[in-house]
Structures are given as C-alpha cells and as structure tokens.
CSV table of C-alpha atoms in Angstrom, one decimal:
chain,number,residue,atom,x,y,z
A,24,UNK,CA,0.0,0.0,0.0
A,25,UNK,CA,2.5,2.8,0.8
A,26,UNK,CA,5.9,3.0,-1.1
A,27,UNK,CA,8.7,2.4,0.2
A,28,UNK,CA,11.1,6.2,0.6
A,29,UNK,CA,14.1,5.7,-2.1
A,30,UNK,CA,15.5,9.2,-1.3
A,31,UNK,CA,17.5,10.7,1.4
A,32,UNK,CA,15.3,13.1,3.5
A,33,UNK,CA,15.2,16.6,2.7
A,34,UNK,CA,15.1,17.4,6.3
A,35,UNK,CA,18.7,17.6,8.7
A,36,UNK,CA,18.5,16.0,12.1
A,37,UNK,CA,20.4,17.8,15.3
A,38,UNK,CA,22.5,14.8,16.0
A,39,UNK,CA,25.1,15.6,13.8
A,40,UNK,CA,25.6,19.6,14.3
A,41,UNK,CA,25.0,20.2,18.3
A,42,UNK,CA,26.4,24.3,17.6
A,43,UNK,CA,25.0,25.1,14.6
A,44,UNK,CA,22.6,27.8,17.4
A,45,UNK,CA,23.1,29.2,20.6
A,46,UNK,CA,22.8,27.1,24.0
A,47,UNK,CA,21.8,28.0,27.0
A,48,UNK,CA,22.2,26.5,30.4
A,49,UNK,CA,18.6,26.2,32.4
A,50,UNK,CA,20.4,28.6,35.3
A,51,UNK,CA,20.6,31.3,32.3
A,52,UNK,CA,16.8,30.9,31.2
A,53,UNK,CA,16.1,31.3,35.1
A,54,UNK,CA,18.7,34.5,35.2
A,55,UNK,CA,16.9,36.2,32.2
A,56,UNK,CA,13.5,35.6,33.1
A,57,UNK,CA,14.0,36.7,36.6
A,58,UNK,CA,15.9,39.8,35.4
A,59,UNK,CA,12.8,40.5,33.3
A,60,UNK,CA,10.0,40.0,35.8
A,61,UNK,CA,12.7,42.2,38.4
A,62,UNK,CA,12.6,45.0,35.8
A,63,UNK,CA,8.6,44.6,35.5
A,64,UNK,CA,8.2,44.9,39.3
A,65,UNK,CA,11.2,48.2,39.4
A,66,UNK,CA,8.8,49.5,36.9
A,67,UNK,CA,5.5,49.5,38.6
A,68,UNK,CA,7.5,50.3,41.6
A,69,UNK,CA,8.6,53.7,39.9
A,70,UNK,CA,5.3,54.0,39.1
A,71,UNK,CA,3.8,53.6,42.5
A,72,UNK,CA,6.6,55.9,44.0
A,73,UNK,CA,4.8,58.8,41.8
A,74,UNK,CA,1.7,58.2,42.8
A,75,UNK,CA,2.3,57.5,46.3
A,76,UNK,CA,6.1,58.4,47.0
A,77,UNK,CA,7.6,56.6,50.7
A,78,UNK,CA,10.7,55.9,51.9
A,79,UNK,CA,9.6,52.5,51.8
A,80,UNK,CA,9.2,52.2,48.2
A,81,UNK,CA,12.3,54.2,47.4
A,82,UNK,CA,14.3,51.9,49.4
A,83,UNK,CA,12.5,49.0,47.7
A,84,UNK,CA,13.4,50.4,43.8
A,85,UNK,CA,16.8,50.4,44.8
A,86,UNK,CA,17.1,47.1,45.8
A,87,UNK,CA,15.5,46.1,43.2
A,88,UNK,CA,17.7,47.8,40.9
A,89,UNK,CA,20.6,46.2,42.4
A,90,UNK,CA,19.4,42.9,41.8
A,91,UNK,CA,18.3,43.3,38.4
A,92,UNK,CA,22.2,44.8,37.6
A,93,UNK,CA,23.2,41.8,39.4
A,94,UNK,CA,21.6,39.3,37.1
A,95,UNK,CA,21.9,41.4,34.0
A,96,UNK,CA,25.7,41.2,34.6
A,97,UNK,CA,26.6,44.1,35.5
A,98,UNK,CA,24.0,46.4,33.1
A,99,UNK,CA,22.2,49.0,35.1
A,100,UNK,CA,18.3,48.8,34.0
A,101,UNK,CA,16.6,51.4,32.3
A,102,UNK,CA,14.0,53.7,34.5
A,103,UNK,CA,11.5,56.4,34.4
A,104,UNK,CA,11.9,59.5,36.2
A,105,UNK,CA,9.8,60.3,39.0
A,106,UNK,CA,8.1,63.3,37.7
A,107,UNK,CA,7.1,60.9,34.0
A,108,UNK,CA,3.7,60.3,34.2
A,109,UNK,CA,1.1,60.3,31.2
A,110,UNK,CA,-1.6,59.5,32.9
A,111,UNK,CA,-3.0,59.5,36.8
A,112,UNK,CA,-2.5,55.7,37.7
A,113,UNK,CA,-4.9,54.1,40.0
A,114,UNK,CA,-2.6,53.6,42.9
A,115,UNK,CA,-4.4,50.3,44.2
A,116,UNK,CA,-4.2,48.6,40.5
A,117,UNK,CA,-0.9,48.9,41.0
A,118,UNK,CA,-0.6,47.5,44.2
A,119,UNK,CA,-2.3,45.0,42.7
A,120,UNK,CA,0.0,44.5,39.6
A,121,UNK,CA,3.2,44.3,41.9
A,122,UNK,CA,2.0,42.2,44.3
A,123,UNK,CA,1.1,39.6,41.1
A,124,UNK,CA,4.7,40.5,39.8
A,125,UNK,CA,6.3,40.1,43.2
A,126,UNK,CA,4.6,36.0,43.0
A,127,UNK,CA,6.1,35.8,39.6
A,128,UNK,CA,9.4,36.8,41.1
A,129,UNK,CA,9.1,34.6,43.8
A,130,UNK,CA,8.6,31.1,42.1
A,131,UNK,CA,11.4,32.0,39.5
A,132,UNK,CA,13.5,33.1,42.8
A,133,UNK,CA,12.3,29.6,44.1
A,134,UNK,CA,13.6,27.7,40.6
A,135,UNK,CA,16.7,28.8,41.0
A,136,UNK,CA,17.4,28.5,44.6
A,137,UNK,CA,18.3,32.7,44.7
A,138,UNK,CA,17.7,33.1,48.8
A,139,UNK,CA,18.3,37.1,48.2
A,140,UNK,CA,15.8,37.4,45.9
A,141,UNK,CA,13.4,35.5,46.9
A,142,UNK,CA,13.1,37.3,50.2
A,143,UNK,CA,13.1,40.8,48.6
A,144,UNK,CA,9.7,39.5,46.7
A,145,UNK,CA,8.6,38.0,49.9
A,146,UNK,CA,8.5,41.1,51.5
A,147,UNK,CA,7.7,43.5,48.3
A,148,UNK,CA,4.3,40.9,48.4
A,149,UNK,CA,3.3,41.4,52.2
A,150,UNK,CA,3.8,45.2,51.7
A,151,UNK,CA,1.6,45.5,48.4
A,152,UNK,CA,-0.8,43.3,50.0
A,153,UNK,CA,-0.8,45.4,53.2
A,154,UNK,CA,-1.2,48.7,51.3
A,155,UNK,CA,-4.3,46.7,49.5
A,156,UNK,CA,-6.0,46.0,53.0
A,157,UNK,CA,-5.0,49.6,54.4
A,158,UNK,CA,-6.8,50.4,51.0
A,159,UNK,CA,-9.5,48.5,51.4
A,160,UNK,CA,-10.6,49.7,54.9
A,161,UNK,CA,-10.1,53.2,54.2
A,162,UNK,CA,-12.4,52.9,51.1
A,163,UNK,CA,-15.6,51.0,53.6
C-alpha cells in the first residue's frame, strides 16, 4: 500500500551539528527571566513611588535595581523618572499588579534556589498586599 522512501530526507537532524545555534544552560533561562519579571516589578514600583512616594518604596526600587544589575551582569536597568507620568495611575491597581509580579518573582527566585531574591519579593508581596488591605478599609 504505501511506497517504500528511495531518497534521502530533505530534512537535517540535530544529532550531527549540536552548535549550529546558541545554548543556553537552564540557570541562564532562570537568570533572564528573573531579570525581566525584576525590571517589571522596578517599573511598577517607579510608578507607584509617583503616585504615592515613601521611603519604603524608594528603598525598595533600589534594591530592586541592584538585583536586576546583578543578574543582567553588571548592566544597570533602564528607569523612568519620578516626575514621567502620562496618565494618573490608580494607585491600588498597581498594588495590585506588583504584588502579582512580586509572586512571579518569587517562584522563579524559588527555581533557582536565589535566597536574596526570593526574600526581597517575599516582603515587596506582604507590603503591596498590606497597602491593598489599608486600601481596602479606608475605602468602607
């Protein structure tokens, strides 16, 4: 019923050229995404400090700055200036968004065994989710 293939396959196979593209080690993937969800949360960050400026969050950008150089090797991340804003953000959707990012952070902090991190997401999630509740009862 079927015929048999006579010709060699138009298609290459792996096996034979392992460098032919770029390799990366499973600790890199884990460096770059944590660098990027890092940089997410500095950016909401900047943009809560704006809204609602502390010492708190101030102190909390610059760590997280530091950590994102860290992982980045050495390259400083971009960030917005403290008097850039377009629009009037809804400070408590961006509670909301850090505290999600912080999780992120934390389970990729988790994969990759990164003790320093980890705990600076730990702690950026109890104080977004404290502002939420402060939010919360001063909004009833």
């Amino acid at each position: 019923m079927y015929e048999p293939i006579r010709n060699k396959s138009v298609h290459r196979t792996m096996a034979g050229t392992p460098h032919d593209f770029p390799h990366r080690s499973r600790e890199e993937e884990l460096d770059i995404q944590l660098a990027g969800h890092l940089a997410t949360l500095l950016a909401v960050t900047d943009e809560l400090r704006v809204v609602a400026p502390s010492a708190d969050l101030d102190a909390a950008a610059e760590r997280l700055a530091e950590q994102v150089t860290r992982l980045r090797g050495g390259r400083v991340p971009a960030r917005a200036s403290a008097t850039t804003a377009s629009r009037e953000p809804d400070a408590t959707a961006l509670h909301r968004r850090a505290h999600a990012l912080a999780g992120r952070v934390l389970v990729v902090a988790a994969s990759r065994a990164d003790t320093a991190v980890a705990i600076l997401a730990a702690e950026r999630m109890d104080a977004h989710a404290a502002a939420l509740q402060s939010r919360e009862l001063a909004s009833r």
